[in-house]
mmCIF file of C-alpha atoms in Angstrom:
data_model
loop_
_atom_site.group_PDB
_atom_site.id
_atom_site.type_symbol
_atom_site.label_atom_id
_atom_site.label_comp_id
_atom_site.label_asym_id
_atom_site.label_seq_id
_atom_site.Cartn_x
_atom_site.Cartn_y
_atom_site.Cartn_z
ATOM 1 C CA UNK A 1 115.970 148.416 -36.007
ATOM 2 C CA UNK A 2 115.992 152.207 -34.918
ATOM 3 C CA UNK A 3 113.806 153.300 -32.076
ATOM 4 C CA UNK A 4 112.529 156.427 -30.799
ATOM 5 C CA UNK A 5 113.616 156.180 -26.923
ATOM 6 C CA UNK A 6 112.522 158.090 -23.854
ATOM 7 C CA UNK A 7 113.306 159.190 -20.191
ATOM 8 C CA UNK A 8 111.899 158.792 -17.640
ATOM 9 C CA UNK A 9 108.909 156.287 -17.941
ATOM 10 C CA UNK A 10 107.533 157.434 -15.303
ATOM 11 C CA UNK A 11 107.745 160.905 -13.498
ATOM 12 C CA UNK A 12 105.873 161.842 -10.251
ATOM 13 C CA UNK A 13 106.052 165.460 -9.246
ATOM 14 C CA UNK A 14 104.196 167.912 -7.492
ATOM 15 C CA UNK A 15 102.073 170.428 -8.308
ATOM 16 C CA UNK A 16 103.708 173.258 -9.291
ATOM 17 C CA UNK A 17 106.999 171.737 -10.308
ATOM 18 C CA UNK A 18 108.937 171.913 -13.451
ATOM 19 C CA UNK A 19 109.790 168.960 -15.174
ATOM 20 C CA UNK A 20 111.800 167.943 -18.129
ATOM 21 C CA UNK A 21 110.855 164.819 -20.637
ATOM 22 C CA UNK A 22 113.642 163.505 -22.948
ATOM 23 C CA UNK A 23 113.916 161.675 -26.277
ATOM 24 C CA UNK A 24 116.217 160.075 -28.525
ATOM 25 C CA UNK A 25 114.625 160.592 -31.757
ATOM 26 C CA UNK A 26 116.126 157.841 -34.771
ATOM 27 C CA UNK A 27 119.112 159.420 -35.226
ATOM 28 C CA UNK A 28 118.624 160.155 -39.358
ATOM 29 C CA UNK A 29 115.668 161.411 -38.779
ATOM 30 C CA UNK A 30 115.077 165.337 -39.388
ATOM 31 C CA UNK A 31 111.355 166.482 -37.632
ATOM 32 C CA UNK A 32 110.639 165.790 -34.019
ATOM 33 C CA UNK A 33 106.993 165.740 -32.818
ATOM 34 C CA UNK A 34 105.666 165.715 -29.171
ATOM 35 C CA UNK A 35 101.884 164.624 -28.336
ATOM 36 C CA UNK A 36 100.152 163.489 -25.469
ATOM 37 C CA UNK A 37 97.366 161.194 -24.474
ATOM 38 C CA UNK A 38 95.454 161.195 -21.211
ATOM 39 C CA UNK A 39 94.178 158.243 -19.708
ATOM 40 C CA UNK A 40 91.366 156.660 -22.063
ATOM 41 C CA UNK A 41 91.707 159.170 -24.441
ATOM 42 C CA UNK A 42 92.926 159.760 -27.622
ATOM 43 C CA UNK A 43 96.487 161.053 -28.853
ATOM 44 C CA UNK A 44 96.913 164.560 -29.346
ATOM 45 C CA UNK A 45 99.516 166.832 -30.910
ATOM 46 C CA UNK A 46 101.516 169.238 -28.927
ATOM 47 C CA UNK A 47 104.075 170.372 -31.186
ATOM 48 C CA UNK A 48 106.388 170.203 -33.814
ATOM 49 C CA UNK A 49 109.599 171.252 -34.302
ATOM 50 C CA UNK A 50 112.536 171.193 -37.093
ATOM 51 C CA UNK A 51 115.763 172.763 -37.720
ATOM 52 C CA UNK A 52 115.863 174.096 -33.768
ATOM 53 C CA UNK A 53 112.432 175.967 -33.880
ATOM 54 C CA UNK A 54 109.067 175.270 -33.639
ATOM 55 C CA UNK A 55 106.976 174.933 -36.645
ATOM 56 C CA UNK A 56 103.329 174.177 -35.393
ATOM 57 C CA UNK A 57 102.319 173.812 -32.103
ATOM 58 C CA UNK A 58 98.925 173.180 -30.183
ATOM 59 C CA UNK A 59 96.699 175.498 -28.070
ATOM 60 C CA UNK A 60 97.285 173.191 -25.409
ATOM 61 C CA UNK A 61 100.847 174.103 -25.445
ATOM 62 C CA UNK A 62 101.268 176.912 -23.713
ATOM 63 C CA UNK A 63 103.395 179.172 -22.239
ATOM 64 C CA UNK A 64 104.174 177.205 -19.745
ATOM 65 C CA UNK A 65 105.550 174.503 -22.507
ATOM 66 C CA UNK A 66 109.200 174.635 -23.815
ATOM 67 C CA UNK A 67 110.784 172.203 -26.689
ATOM 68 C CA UNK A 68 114.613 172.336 -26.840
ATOM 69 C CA UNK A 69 117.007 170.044 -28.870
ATOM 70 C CA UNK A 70 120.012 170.992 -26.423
ATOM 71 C CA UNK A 71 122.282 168.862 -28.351
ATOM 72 C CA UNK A 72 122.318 166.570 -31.694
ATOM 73 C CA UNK A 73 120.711 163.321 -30.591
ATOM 74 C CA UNK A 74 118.334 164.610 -27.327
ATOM 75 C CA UNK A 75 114.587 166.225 -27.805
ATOM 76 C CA UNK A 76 113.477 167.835 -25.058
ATOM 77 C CA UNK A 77 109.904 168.816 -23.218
ATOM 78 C CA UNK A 78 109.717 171.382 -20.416
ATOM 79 C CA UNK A 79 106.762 171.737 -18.245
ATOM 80 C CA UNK A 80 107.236 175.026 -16.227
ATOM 81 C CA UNK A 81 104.472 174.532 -13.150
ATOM 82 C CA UNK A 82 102.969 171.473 -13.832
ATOM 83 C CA UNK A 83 99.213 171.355 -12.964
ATOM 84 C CA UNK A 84 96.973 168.578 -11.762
ATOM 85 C CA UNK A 85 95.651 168.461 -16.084
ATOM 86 C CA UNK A 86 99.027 167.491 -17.384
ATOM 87 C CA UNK A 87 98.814 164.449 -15.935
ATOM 88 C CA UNK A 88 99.192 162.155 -18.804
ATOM 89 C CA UNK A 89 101.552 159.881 -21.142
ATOM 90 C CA UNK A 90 103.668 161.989 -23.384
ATOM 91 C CA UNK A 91 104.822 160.301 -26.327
ATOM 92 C CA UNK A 92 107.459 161.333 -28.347
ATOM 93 C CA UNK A 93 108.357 160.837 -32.378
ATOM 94 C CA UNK A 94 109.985 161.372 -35.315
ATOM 95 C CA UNK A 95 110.188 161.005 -39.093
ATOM 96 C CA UNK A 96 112.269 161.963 -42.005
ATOM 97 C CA UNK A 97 109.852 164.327 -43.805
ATOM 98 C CA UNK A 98 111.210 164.339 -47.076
ATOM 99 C CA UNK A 99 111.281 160.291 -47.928
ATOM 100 C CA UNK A 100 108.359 159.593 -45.649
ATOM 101 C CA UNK A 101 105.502 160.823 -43.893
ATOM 102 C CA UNK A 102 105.472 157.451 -41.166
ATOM 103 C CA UNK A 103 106.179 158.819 -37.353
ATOM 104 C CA UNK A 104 107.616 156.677 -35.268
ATOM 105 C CA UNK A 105 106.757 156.601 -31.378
ATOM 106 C CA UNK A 106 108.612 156.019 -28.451
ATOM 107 C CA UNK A 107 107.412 154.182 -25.535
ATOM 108 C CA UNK A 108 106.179 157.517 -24.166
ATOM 109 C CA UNK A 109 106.602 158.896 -20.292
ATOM 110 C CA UNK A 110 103.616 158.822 -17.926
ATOM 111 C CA UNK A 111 103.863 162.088 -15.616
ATOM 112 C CA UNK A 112 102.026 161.896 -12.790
ATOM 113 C CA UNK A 113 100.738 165.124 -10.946
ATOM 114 C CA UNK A 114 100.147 165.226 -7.429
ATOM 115 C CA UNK B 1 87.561 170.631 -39.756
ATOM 116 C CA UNK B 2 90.884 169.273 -38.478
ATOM 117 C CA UNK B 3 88.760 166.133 -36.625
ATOM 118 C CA UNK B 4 88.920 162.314 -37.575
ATOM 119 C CA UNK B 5 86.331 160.496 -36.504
ATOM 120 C CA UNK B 6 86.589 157.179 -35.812
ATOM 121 C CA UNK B 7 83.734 154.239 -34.721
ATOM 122 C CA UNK B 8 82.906 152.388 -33.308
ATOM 123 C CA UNK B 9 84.729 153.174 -29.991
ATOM 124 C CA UNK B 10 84.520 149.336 -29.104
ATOM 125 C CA UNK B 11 84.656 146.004 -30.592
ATOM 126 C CA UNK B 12 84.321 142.401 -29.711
ATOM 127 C CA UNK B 13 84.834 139.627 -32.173
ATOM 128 C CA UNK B 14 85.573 135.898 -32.277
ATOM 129 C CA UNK B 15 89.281 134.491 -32.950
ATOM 130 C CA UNK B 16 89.200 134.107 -37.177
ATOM 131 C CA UNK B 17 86.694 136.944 -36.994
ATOM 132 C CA UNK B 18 87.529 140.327 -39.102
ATOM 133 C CA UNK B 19 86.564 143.276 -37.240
ATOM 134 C CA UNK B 20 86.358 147.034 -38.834
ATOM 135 C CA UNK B 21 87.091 150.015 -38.191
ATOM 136 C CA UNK B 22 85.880 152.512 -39.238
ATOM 137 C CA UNK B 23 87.409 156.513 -39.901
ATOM 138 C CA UNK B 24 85.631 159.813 -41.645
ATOM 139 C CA UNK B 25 87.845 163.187 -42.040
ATOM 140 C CA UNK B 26 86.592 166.696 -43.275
ATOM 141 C CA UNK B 27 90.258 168.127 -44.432
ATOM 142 C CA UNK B 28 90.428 167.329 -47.832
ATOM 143 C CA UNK B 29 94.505 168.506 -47.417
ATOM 144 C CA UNK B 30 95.021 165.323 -45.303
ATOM 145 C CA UNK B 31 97.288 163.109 -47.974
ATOM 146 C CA UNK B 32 98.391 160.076 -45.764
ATOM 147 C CA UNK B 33 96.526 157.963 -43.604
ATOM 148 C CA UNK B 34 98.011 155.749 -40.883
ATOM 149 C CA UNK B 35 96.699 153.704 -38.454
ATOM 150 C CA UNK B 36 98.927 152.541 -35.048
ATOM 151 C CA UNK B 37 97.959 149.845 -32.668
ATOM 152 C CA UNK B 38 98.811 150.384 -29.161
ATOM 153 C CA UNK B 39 99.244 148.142 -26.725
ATOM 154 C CA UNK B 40 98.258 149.328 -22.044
ATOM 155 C CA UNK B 41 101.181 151.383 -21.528
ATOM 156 C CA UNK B 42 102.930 151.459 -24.569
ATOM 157 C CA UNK B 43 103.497 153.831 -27.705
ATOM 158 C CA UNK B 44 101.427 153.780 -30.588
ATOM 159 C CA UNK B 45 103.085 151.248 -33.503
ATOM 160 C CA UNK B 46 102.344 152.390 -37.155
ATOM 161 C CA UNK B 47 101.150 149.237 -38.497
ATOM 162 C CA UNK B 48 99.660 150.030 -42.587
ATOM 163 C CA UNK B 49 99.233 153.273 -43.813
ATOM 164 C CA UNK B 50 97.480 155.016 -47.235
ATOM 165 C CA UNK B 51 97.581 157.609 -49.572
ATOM 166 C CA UNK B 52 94.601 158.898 -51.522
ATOM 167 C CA UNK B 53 95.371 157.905 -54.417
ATOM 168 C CA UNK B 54 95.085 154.012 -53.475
ATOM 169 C CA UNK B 55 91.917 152.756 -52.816
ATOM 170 C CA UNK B 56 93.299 149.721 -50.772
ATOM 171 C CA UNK B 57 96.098 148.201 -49.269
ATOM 172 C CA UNK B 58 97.251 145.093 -47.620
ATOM 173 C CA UNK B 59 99.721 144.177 -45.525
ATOM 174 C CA UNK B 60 99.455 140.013 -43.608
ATOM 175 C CA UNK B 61 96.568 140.363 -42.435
ATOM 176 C CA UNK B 62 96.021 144.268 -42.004
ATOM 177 C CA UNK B 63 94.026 145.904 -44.841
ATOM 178 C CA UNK B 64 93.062 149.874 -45.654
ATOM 179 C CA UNK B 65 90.167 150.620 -47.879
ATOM 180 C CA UNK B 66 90.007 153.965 -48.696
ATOM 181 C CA UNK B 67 86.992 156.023 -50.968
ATOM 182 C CA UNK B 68 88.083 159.753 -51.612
ATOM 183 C CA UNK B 69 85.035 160.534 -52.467
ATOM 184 C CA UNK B 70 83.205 159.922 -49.551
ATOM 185 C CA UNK B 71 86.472 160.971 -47.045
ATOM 186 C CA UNK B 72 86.542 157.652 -45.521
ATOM 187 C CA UNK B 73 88.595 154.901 -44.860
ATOM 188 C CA UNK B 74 88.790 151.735 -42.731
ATOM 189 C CA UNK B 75 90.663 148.990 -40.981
ATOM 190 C CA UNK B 76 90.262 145.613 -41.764
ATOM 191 C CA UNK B 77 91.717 142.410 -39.753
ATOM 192 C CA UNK B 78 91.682 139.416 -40.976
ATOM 193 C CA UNK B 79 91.719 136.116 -39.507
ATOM 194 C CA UNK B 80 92.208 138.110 -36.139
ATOM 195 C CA UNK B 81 94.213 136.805 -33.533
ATOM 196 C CA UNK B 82 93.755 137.315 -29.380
ATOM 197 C CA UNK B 83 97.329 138.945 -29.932
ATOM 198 C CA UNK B 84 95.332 141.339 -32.001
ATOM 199 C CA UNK B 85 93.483 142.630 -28.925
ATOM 200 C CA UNK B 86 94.789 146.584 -29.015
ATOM 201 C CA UNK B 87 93.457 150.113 -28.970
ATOM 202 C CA UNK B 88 93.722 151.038 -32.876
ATOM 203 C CA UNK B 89 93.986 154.810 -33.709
ATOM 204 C CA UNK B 90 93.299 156.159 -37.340
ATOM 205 C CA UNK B 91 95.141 159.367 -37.983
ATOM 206 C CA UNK B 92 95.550 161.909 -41.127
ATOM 207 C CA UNK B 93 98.448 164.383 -41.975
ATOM 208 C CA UNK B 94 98.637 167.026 -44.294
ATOM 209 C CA UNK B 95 102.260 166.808 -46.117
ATOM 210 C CA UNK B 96 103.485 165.170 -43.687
ATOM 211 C CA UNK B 97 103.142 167.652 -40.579
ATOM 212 C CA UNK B 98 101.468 166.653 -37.650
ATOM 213 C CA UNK B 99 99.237 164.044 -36.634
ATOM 214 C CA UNK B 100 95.251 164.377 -36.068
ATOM 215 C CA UNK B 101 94.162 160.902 -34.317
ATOM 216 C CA UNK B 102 90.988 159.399 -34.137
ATOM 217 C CA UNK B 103 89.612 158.778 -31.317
ATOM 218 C CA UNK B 104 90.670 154.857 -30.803
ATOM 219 C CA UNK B 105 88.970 151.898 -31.153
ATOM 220 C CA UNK B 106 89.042 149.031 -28.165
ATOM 221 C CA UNK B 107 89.449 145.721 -30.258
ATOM 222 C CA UNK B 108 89.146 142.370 -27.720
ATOM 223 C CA UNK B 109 89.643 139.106 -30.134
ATOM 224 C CA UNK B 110 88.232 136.067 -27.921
ATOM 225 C CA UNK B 111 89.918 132.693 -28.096
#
């Protein structure tokens, strides 16, 4: 069965540094979504993103927040100058708009900020 | 407008007991309704999801109910399981765009 698949699963930087989250989205699969959920919390949407540009996106991402599909299987997130905040998991997903609305998750990335 | 809100926050139940769950939107442009289960340290899984035009669905031993009217809908488990011990989300799209998430329910099934 197709998966949505992500790298790292877990990411320690520092404060300050830039990181960069991947995923594999399902490879038929047309819309790519990132969200995020901090500890205890519950899941919320970052952004969205379909034929190489955004098409909604969050107040909480900002500009220190880049998407990027560099080529035609990986999804990108880029945190600039990561902050103490965007500590969190970051879950990736996808769906195939126009025969479903179902997103599927990967197994998301826990960034740590220290 | 954009919130779901979903109760209660925890639950504790008996194994073969059927706990709810309960969710309440405002956006009356929200068409589909999934709910995930998600396990410490994993990604949310869909498991049954609903359109407004349906007033319930089942799938094993997962069902939706859903009243329009009201802007409501719930989770039903049936027969529950200690494997069913989760965080459940409800969530609620508009046309398929992104996700708004309820604010999780703790479910611990007891042997």
């Amino acid at each position: 069965e197709p998966e949505v698949t992500q790298t790292p699963s877990h990411q320690v930087t520092q404060m300050g540094q830039e990181v960069i989250l991947r995923c594999v989205p399902i490879s038929n699969h047309l819309y790519f979504y990132w969200y995020r959920q901090i500890l205890g919390q519950k899941v919320e949407f970052l952004v969205s993103f379909y034929n190489n540009e955004i098409s909604e996106k969050s107040e909480i991402f900002d500009d220190q927040f880049s998407v990027e599909r560099p080529d035609g299987s990986n999804f990108t997130l880029k945190i600039r100058s990561t902050k103490l905040e965007d500590s969190a998991m970051y879950f990736c997903a996808s769906n195939n708009r126009g025969q479903t609305y179902e997103q599927y998750f990967g197994p998301g990335t826990r960034l740590t900020v220290t | 407008q954009q919130q779901v809100k979903q109760s209660p926050q925890s639950l504790i139940v008996q194994k073969g007991g059927i706990p709810i769950i309960n969710c309440a939107y405002e956006n009356t442009a929200f068409d589909y309704f999934p709910w995930y289960q998600q396990f410490p340290g994993k990604g949310p899984a869909l498991l049954i999801a609903i359109r407004p035009d349906v007033s319930e669905k089942k799938e094993g031993r997962f069902t939706i109910s859903f009243n329009k009217s009201a802007k409501q809908f719930s989770l039903h488990i049936m027969d529950s399981q200690p494997g069913d011990s989760a965080t459940y989300f409800c969530a609620a799209t508009a046309a398929g765009n992104k996700l708004t998430f309820g604010g999780g329910t703790r479910v611990l099934v007891k042997p």
